[in-house]
């Protein structure tokens, strides 16, 4: 069964615009860019690059930036805008030689990848020893609440999350702004243990605050994003 990305590609591209949506523009772009620049890679792979916005942002500063994504319509849009190299491929089957990259980035794509252990094995294989895997991900308590709606700030200033089946792994459908896609809920322990088993060591973890933007106050009360950087052993 389709995960909905092909049908949703047009609405997704419109939702991102040139600067990305709220999560990207006001929460993640600044710390993600800072981590990439600190690592100063010569060759970087963007896993699940979508329509290529983050790859394009990185390309002027790095010798080789490659974005992969299995959604043909998104790679077509990325190629139309240029900036970096793009290929249709899944994270579980990377068309690259061993140790070809200094850094891989997964910018809000882990929850969309069906087979995380295989994707992480592949990521480990294409990274050089000591290379970095930089991840921005949706908090698992948010994905466990997805079916029941996201938290909203009530008039008294409190927020509530209706969560279910936190410790299970299961697919669920998310729908917003004309986009309807299937992604995965997995508990935080699943991601951490999968990274450790694949041969990565955690070197950085953050829960960045939103800066600016009308939704920042609500977001900062019940944040739904985290960032982590792992080193390939
Ligand atoms: C939420 S979007 C993020 C796109 C981009 N990284 C960004 O931040 O705008 C998730 C992306 O994961 C891609 N995806 C789905 N399955 C995948 C897989 N098996 N391997 C790699 N990417 C996948 C989707 O096509 C989609 O482009």
XYZ file of N, CA, C and O in Angstrom, residues 77-233:
628
model
N 10.973 17.742 -8.295
C 10.973 19.153 -7.862
C 12.374 19.572 -7.403
O 12.837 20.680 -7.708
N 13.060 18.680 -6.684
C 14.425 18.987 -6.220
C 15.338 19.211 -7.426
O 16.105 20.182 -7.469
N 15.247 18.327 -8.413
C 16.087 18.476 -9.613
C 15.762 19.762 -10.351
O 16.663 20.433 -10.878
N 14.474 20.126 -10.390
C 14.081 21.354 -11.093
C 14.712 22.575 -10.426
O 15.038 23.557 -11.084
N 14.882 22.503 -9.097
C 15.462 23.661 -8.384
C 16.975 23.597 -8.297
O 17.626 24.596 -8.008
N 17.548 22.395 -8.498
C 19.010 22.252 -8.560
C 19.696 22.480 -7.231
O 19.156 22.209 -6.178
N 20.920 22.963 -7.282
C 21.684 23.266 -6.065
C 22.545 22.102 -5.605
O 23.719 22.264 -5.336
N 21.939 20.893 -5.510
C 22.676 19.709 -5.052
C 22.421 18.577 -6.044
O 21.728 18.765 -7.039
N 23.001 17.380 -5.767
C 22.687 16.183 -6.580
C 21.504 15.478 -5.926
O 21.455 15.405 -4.691
N 20.617 14.913 -6.725
C 19.470 14.192 -6.153
C 19.292 12.851 -6.834
O 19.537 12.726 -8.040
N 18.859 11.845 -6.060
C 18.582 10.523 -6.631
C 17.328 9.938 -5.993
O 17.095 10.140 -4.788
N 16.579 9.179 -6.805
C 15.444 8.434 -6.249
C 16.012 7.176 -5.594
O 16.620 6.349 -6.274
N 15.869 7.067 -4.296
C 16.368 5.893 -3.568
C 15.752 5.885 -2.178
O 15.294 6.923 -1.678
N 15.746 4.700 -1.552
C 15.257 4.565 -0.176
C 16.446 4.482 0.765
O 17.505 3.954 0.398
N 16.235 4.938 1.988
C 17.305 4.891 2.986
C 17.736 3.450 3.266
O 18.871 3.200 3.662
N 16.816 2.495 3.021
C 17.134 1.090 3.310
C 18.026 0.464 2.246
O 18.479 -0.675 2.411
N 18.247 1.134 1.120
C 19.040 0.557 0.028
C 19.772 1.699 -0.678
O 19.348 2.162 -1.730
N 20.870 2.119 -0.091
C 21.550 3.327 -0.592
C 22.482 2.982 -1.755
O 23.324 2.079 -1.627
N 22.368 3.696 -2.879
C 23.167 3.378 -4.067
C 24.559 4.038 -4.020
O 24.951 4.726 -4.961
N 25.274 3.833 -2.918
C 26.587 4.467 -2.757
C 27.599 3.454 -2.217
O 27.222 2.522 -1.490
N 28.861 3.698 -2.550
C 29.940 2.815 -2.079
C 30.141 2.994 -0.573
O 29.738 4.016 0.001
N 30.784 2.007 0.041
C 31.113 2.094 1.469
C 31.919 3.363 1.748
O 32.774 3.760 0.952
N 31.664 3.980 2.874
C 32.450 5.114 3.391
C 32.555 6.268 2.391
O 33.626 6.861 2.249
N 31.465 6.576 1.666
C 31.554 7.681 0.697
C 31.210 9.045 1.283
O 31.369 10.043 0.600
N 30.691 9.080 2.539
C 30.248 10.379 3.089
C 30.878 10.647 4.460
O 31.181 9.717 5.205
N 31.017 11.951 4.766
C 31.492 12.375 6.088
C 30.317 12.589 7.037
O 30.484 12.589 8.256
N 29.156 12.871 6.463
C 27.982 13.179 7.298
C 26.722 12.735 6.575
O 26.627 12.882 5.345
N 25.779 12.179 7.341
C 24.436 11.953 6.789
C 23.466 12.728 7.682
O 23.676 12.861 8.891
N 22.414 13.243 7.044
C 21.403 14.033 7.756
C 20.055 13.379 7.532
O 19.729 13.000 6.406
N 19.288 13.225 8.592
C 17.884 12.831 8.449
C 17.063 13.955 9.064
O 16.991 14.089 10.285
N 16.492 14.786 8.204
C 15.751 15.972 8.656
C 14.262 15.616 8.621
O 13.626 15.641 7.569
N 13.730 15.234 9.767
C 12.316 14.836 9.904
C 11.924 13.753 8.908
O 10.834 13.801 8.337
N 12.818 12.783 8.694
C 12.462 11.675 7.798
C 12.470 10.310 8.493
O 11.964 9.342 7.930
N 12.994 10.203 9.730
C 13.045 8.872 10.370
C 11.656 8.272 10.544
O 11.466 7.070 10.346
N 10.670 9.113 10.905
C 9.329 8.551 11.147
C 8.658 8.100 9.849
O 7.633 7.418 9.879
N 9.234 8.489 8.697
C 8.668 8.076 7.400
C 9.340 6.823 6.849
O 8.885 6.267 5.854
N 10.445 6.407 7.446
C 11.220 5.272 6.918
C 10.706 3.985 7.559
O 10.760 3.834 8.784
N 10.207 3.035 6.749
C 9.589 1.845 7.339
C 10.565 0.942 8.102
O 10.227 0.441 9.162
N 11.788 0.726 7.572
C 12.694 -0.244 8.191
C 13.921 0.484 8.756
O 14.945 0.640 8.086
N 13.807 0.921 9.993
C 14.872 1.723 10.617
C 16.171 0.924 10.812
O 17.252 1.423 10.470
N 16.144 -0.310 11.326
C 17.425 -1.021 11.501
C 18.199 -1.146 10.190
O 19.417 -0.933 10.152
N 17.510 -1.474 9.071
C 18.208 -1.604 7.783
C 18.717 -0.236 7.321
O 19.840 -0.114 6.817
N 17.917 0.813 7.482
C 18.349 2.160 7.075
C 19.589 2.586 7.859
O 20.520 3.183 7.300
N 19.627 2.254 9.151
C 20.790 2.643 9.961
C 22.033 1.838 9.598
O 23.154 2.363 9.606
N 21.836 0.568 9.247
C 22.979 -0.252 8.760
C 23.553 0.372 7.495
O 24.765 0.465 7.320
N 22.663 0.791 6.602
C 23.080 1.407 5.348
C 23.801 2.732 5.607
O 24.811 3.048 4.977
N 23.247 3.482 6.525
C 23.832 4.776 6.878
C 25.254 4.573 7.447
O 26.190 5.291 7.089
N 25.399 3.568 8.292
C 26.711 3.237 8.876
C 27.679 2.832 7.764
O 28.835 3.243 7.735
N 27.194 2.045 6.811
C 28.043 1.546 5.717
C 28.570 2.689 4.843
O 29.741 2.693 4.456
N 27.730 3.662 4.520
C 28.177 4.721 3.585
C 28.935 5.850 4.288
O 29.517 6.708 3.620
N 28.926 5.842 5.641
C 29.695 6.865 6.372
C 31.120 6.395 6.601
O 31.344 5.207 6.869
N 32.060 7.320 6.566
C 33.435 6.955 6.932
C 33.503 6.788 8.447
O 32.642 7.298 9.175
N 34.541 6.099 8.911
C 34.732 5.925 10.342
C 34.854 7.311 10.996
O 35.588 8.168 10.486
N 34.126 7.544 12.065
C 34.159 8.855 12.732
C 33.172 9.848 12.128
O 33.006 10.948 12.655
N 32.514 9.469 11.019
C 31.536 10.358 10.385
C 30.313 10.550 11.270
O 30.107 9.828 12.245
N 29.484 11.535 10.939
C 28.360 11.920 11.797
C 27.003 11.659 11.146
O 26.855 11.846 9.928
N 26.055 11.250 11.969
C 24.657 11.136 11.547
C 23.861 12.160 12.365
O 23.783 12.064 13.588
N 23.325 13.164 11.689
C 22.585 14.244 12.350
C 21.094 14.023 12.100
O 20.666 13.899 10.950
N 20.334 13.982 13.185
C 18.906 13.638 13.082
C 18.048 14.724 13.711
O 18.309 15.153 14.840
N 17.015 15.144 12.978
C 15.918 15.910 13.590
C 14.707 14.996 13.521
O 14.397 14.442 12.463
N 14.045 14.797 14.643
C 12.927 13.841 14.663
C 11.763 14.403 15.465
O 11.937 15.297 16.305
N 10.573 13.858 15.175
C 9.380 14.205 15.946
C 9.425 13.430 17.262
O 9.761 12.247 17.265
N 9.095 14.081 18.376
C 9.090 13.387 19.659
C 8.091 12.237 19.634
O 6.967 12.401 19.162
N 8.487 11.072 20.166
C 7.566 9.933 20.176
C 6.264 10.190 20.940
O 5.247 9.612 20.621
N 6.262 11.053 21.976
C 4.977 11.297 22.657
C 4.041 12.072 21.733
O 2.833 11.996 21.864
N 4.609 12.769 20.741
C 3.762 13.449 19.762
C 3.204 12.433 18.761
O 2.019 12.466 18.440
N 4.073 11.529 18.267
C 3.563 10.555 17.290
C 2.580 9.574 17.958
O 1.657 9.104 17.311
N 2.746 9.330 19.270
C 1.788 8.451 19.974
C 0.453 9.160 20.194
O -0.536 8.526 20.546
N 0.430 10.462 19.991
C -0.801 11.245 20.204
C -1.423 11.682 18.891
O -2.493 12.297 18.891
N -0.709 11.368 17.766
C -1.094 11.895 16.457
C -2.568 11.616 16.107
O -3.273 12.479 15.603
N -3.003 10.380 16.410
C -4.371 9.991 16.045
C -5.408 10.820 16.808
O -6.557 10.904 16.407
N -4.977 11.433 17.930
C -5.925 12.160 18.774
C -5.743 13.673 18.683
O -6.311 14.421 19.461
N -4.898 14.121 17.734
C -4.699 15.566 17.566
C -3.508 16.055 18.369
O -3.098 15.438 19.345
N -2.924 17.156 17.929
C -1.747 17.717 18.593
C -2.172 18.567 19.792
O -3.309 19.003 19.870
N -1.245 18.821 20.718
C -1.617 19.616 21.895
C -1.975 21.052 21.521
O -1.403 21.619 20.604
N -2.910 21.581 22.222
C -3.278 22.983 22.009
C -3.214 23.682 23.338
O -3.486 23.074 24.372
N -2.880 24.978 23.311
C -2.850 25.712 24.568
C -4.285 26.125 24.906
O -4.975 26.698 24.076
N -4.685 25.803 26.115
C -6.043 26.165 26.541
C -6.037 27.598 27.075
O -4.969 28.142 27.370
N -7.234 28.192 27.231
C -7.293 29.582 27.719
C -6.574 29.765 29.048
O -6.025 30.831 29.320
N -6.516 28.726 29.895
C -5.828 28.891 31.186
C -4.316 28.670 31.074
O -3.601 28.666 32.070
N -3.815 28.458 29.831
C -2.366 28.361 29.632
C -1.823 26.943 29.707
O -0.639 26.723 29.467
N -2.649 25.964 30.051
C -2.153 24.592 30.131
C -2.304 23.887 28.780
O -3.052 24.338 27.919
N -1.574 22.786 28.607
C -1.679 21.994 27.371
C -1.918 20.538 27.742
O -1.500 20.077 28.803
N -2.571 19.818 26.852
C -2.857 18.399 27.107
C -2.528 17.585 25.867
O -2.759 18.027 24.750
N -1.993 16.400 26.099
C -1.673 15.489 25.006
C -2.423 14.192 25.290
O -2.313 13.642 26.388
N -3.180 13.698 24.314
C -3.892 12.433 24.540
C -3.080 11.333 23.876
O -3.027 11.237 22.655
N -2.388 10.535 24.682
C -1.419 9.576 24.161
C -1.925 8.143 24.322
O -2.645 7.837 25.256
N -1.525 7.298 23.359
C -1.962 5.908 23.439
C -0.860 5.015 22.862
O -0.177 5.413 21.922
N -0.676 3.840 23.387
C 0.237 2.812 22.858
C 1.659 3.343 22.695
O 2.315 3.051 21.701
N 2.147 4.123 23.662
C 3.476 4.731 23.527
C 4.577 3.694 23.297
O 5.483 3.909 22.483
N 4.546 2.569 23.989
C 5.662 1.618 23.906
C 5.615 0.702 22.688
O 6.532 -0.085 22.465
N 4.546 0.783 21.888
C 4.440 -0.035 20.673
C 5.064 0.692 19.478
O 5.276 1.892 19.513
N 5.323 -0.079 18.397
C 5.677 0.504 17.092
C 4.484 0.268 16.168
O 4.020 -0.874 16.068
N 3.983 1.327 15.518
C 2.840 1.124 14.617
C 2.759 2.265 13.608
O 3.156 3.391 13.907
N 2.258 1.944 12.395
C 2.064 3.016 11.405
C 0.798 3.795 11.739
O -0.138 3.241 12.324
N 0.780 5.078 11.366
C -0.473 5.822 11.518
C -0.538 6.900 10.443
O 0.489 7.338 9.929
N -1.747 7.298 10.087
C -1.935 8.287 9.035
C -2.043 9.676 9.656
O -2.722 9.856 10.659
N -1.349 10.625 9.039
C -1.420 12.021 9.496
C -1.968 12.855 8.346
O -1.614 12.623 7.190
N -2.796 13.833 8.677
C -3.452 14.634 7.638
C -3.445 16.102 8.038
O -3.846 16.437 9.162
N -2.914 16.965 7.169
C -2.950 18.416 7.402
C -2.682 19.138 6.082
O -1.974 18.621 5.213
N -3.257 20.297 5.879
C -3.011 21.171 4.713
C -3.026 20.421 3.377
O -2.149 20.663 2.535
N -3.958 19.508 3.174
C -4.039 18.792 1.897
C -3.023 17.668 1.752
O -2.918 17.035 0.703
N -2.262 17.412 2.824
C -1.257 16.334 2.826
C -1.856 15.168 3.618
O -2.445 15.382 4.684
N -1.721 13.954 3.102
C -2.173 12.777 3.870
C -1.131 11.690 3.682
O -0.981 11.141 2.586
N -0.378 11.416 4.732
C 0.734 10.466 4.603
C 0.730 9.490 5.782
O 0.240 9.799 6.858
N 1.356 8.329 5.519
C 1.501 7.362 6.606
C 2.912 7.486 7.174
O 3.891 7.506 6.413
N 3.022 7.617 8.476
C 4.347 7.545 9.084
C 4.279 6.593 10.283
O 3.283 5.907 10.469
N 5.358 6.557 11.061
C 5.482 5.525 12.099
C 5.652 6.125 13.477
O 6.460 7.039 13.671
N 4.901 5.564 14.435
C 5.213 5.843 15.831
C 6.150 4.762 16.346
O 5.906 3.565 16.125
N 7.216 5.180 17.008
C 8.097 4.243 17.735
C 8.529 4.934 19.020
O 8.760 6.149 19.010
N 8.669 4.196 20.125
C 9.113 4.858 21.360
C 10.563 5.327 21.240
O 11.318 4.822 20.403
N 10.947 6.256 22.089
C 12.313 6.793 22.034
C 13.347 5.683 22.207
O 14.390 5.677 21.555
N 13.056 4.707 23.071
C 14.008 3.605 23.299
C 14.278 2.850 21.996
O 15.397 2.390 21.761
N 13.270 2.723 21.133
C 13.464 2.019 19.860
C 14.545 2.726 19.039
O 15.476 2.095 18.523
N 14.416 4.059 18.898
C 15.401 4.792 18.085
C 16.795 4.738 18.718
O 17.795 4.503 18.031
N 16.859 4.944 20.050
C 18.167 4.977 20.705
C 18.854 3.607 20.606
O 20.038 3.513 20.283
N 18.091 2.543 20.853
C 18.685 1.201 20.799
C 19.081 0.825 19.372
O 20.100 0.178 19.145
N 18.273 1.255 18.386
C 18.602 0.949 16.983
C 19.903 1.650 16.572
O 20.739 1.077 15.874
N 20.097 2.899 17.015
C 21.340 3.632 16.699
C 22.540 2.941 17.351
O 23.579 2.746 16.723
N 22.385 2.578 18.631
C 23.493 1.917 19.341
C 23.824 0.581 18.676
O 24.995 0.270 18.445
N 22.794 -0.199 18.324
C 23.021 -1.509 17.691
C 23.676 -1.377 16.331
O 24.405 -2.269 15.896
N 23.395 -0.269 15.623
C 23.972 -0.096 14.285
C 25.430 0.370 14.352
O 26.094 0.452 13.313
N 25.909 0.717 15.557
C 27.318 1.109 15.673
C 27.531 2.614 15.719
O 28.531 3.133 15.207
N 26.583 3.324 16.350
C 26.727 4.778 16.517
C 26.814 5.116 18.007
O 26.254 4.408 18.845
N 27.502 6.238 18.287
C 27.633 6.720 19.657
C 27.049 8.134 19.716
O 27.390 8.962 18.857
N 26.226 8.401 20.727
C 25.578 9.723 20.814
C 26.590 10.789 21.231
O 27.289 10.619 22.224
N 26.655 11.883 20.456
C 27.590 12.961 20.817
C 26.872 14.279 21.108
O 27.474 15.205 21.645
N 25.581 14.360 20.769
C 24.859 15.616 21.025
C 23.367 15.340 21.050
O 22.865 14.554 20.243
N 22.649 16.001 21.986
C 21.182 15.866 22.039
C 20.605 17.208 22.451
O 21.130 17.867 23.343
N 19.528 17.625 21.781
C 18.943 18.927 22.114
C 17.446 18.924 21.846
O 16.945 18.156 21.014
N 16.744 19.775 22.578
C 15.322 20.027 22.334
C 15.214 21.533 22.100
O 14.960 22.291 23.033
N 15.446 21.972 20.849
C 15.534 23.411 20.622
C 14.200 24.128 20.832
O 13.145 23.584 20.525
N 14.301 25.338 21.360
C 13.121 26.201 21.500
C 12.788 26.841 20.169
O 13.684 27.124 19.381
N 11.514 27.140 19.965
C 11.117 27.942 18.803
C 11.512 29.386 19.060
O 11.390 29.882 20.181
N 12.007 30.037 18.011
C 12.363 31.447 18.134
C 11.578 32.224 17.081
O 11.705 31.956 15.884
N 10.757 33.160 17.542
C 9.940 33.958 16.615
C 8.770 33.145 16.092
O 8.633 31.952 16.368
N 7.891 33.798 15.338
C 6.743 33.076 14.772
C 5.573 33.073 15.740
O 5.763 32.974 16.955
N 4.371 33.145 15.170
C 3.159 33.280 15.990
C 2.937 32.079 16.903
O 2.367 32.201 17.984
N 3.407 30.881 16.493
C 3.119 29.675 17.278
C 4.172 29.360 18.341
O 4.080 28.335 19.016
N 5.181 30.220 18.463
C 6.311 29.872 19.340
C 5.902 29.635 20.785
O 6.375 28.705 21.432
N 4.999 30.494 21.308
C 4.647 30.361 22.715
C 3.989 29.003 22.971
O 4.343 28.284 23.910
N 3.042 28.623 22.101
C 2.384 27.321 22.259
C 3.407 26.208 22.109
O 3.449 25.260 22.899
N 4.236 26.321 21.084
C 5.227 25.269 20.808
C 6.144 25.066 22.015
O 6.408 23.930 22.428
N 6.639 26.164 22.579
C 7.621 26.033 23.655
C 7.018 25.453 24.936
O 7.737 24.951 25.793
N 5.696 25.494 25.062
C 5.042 24.873 26.225
C 4.936 23.365 26.057
O 4.970 22.625 27.042
N 4.762 22.892 24.816
C 4.616 21.446 24.557
C 5.382 21.112 23.284
O 4.799 20.823 22.248
N 6.718 21.163 23.340
C 7.531 21.009 22.123
C 7.446 19.609 21.532
O 7.285 18.636 22.259
N 7.556 19.515 20.230
C 7.409 18.199 19.601
C 8.587 17.800 18.726
O 8.479 16.882 17.913
N 9.734 18.462 18.905
C 10.893 18.116 18.066
C 12.145 17.953 18.916
O 12.314 18.627 19.928
N 13.040 17.044 18.484
C 14.359 16.962 19.108
C 15.422 16.757 18.027
O 15.099 16.417 16.880
N 16.636 16.959 18.444
C 17.768 16.891 17.507
C 18.845 16.042 18.159
O 19.081 16.152 19.358
N 19.452 15.138 17.398
C 20.554 14.360 17.966
C 21.644 14.118 16.926
O 21.360 14.064 15.731
N 22.873 14.026 17.428
C 23.995 13.766 16.525
C 24.729 12.532 17.030
O 25.051 12.424 18.205
N 24.969 11.606 16.115
C 25.621 10.337 16.430
C 26.916 10.226 15.631
O 26.980 10.686 14.482
N 27.915 9.592 16.249
C 29.194 9.375 15.555
C 29.317 7.915 15.186
O 29.054 7.028 16.008
N 29.724 7.692 13.936
C 29.912 6.308 13.467
C 31.185 5.736 14.081
O 32.257 6.321 13.991
N 31.037 4.587 14.746
C 32.222 3.955 15.363
C 32.994 3.177 14.319
O 32.457 2.790 13.280
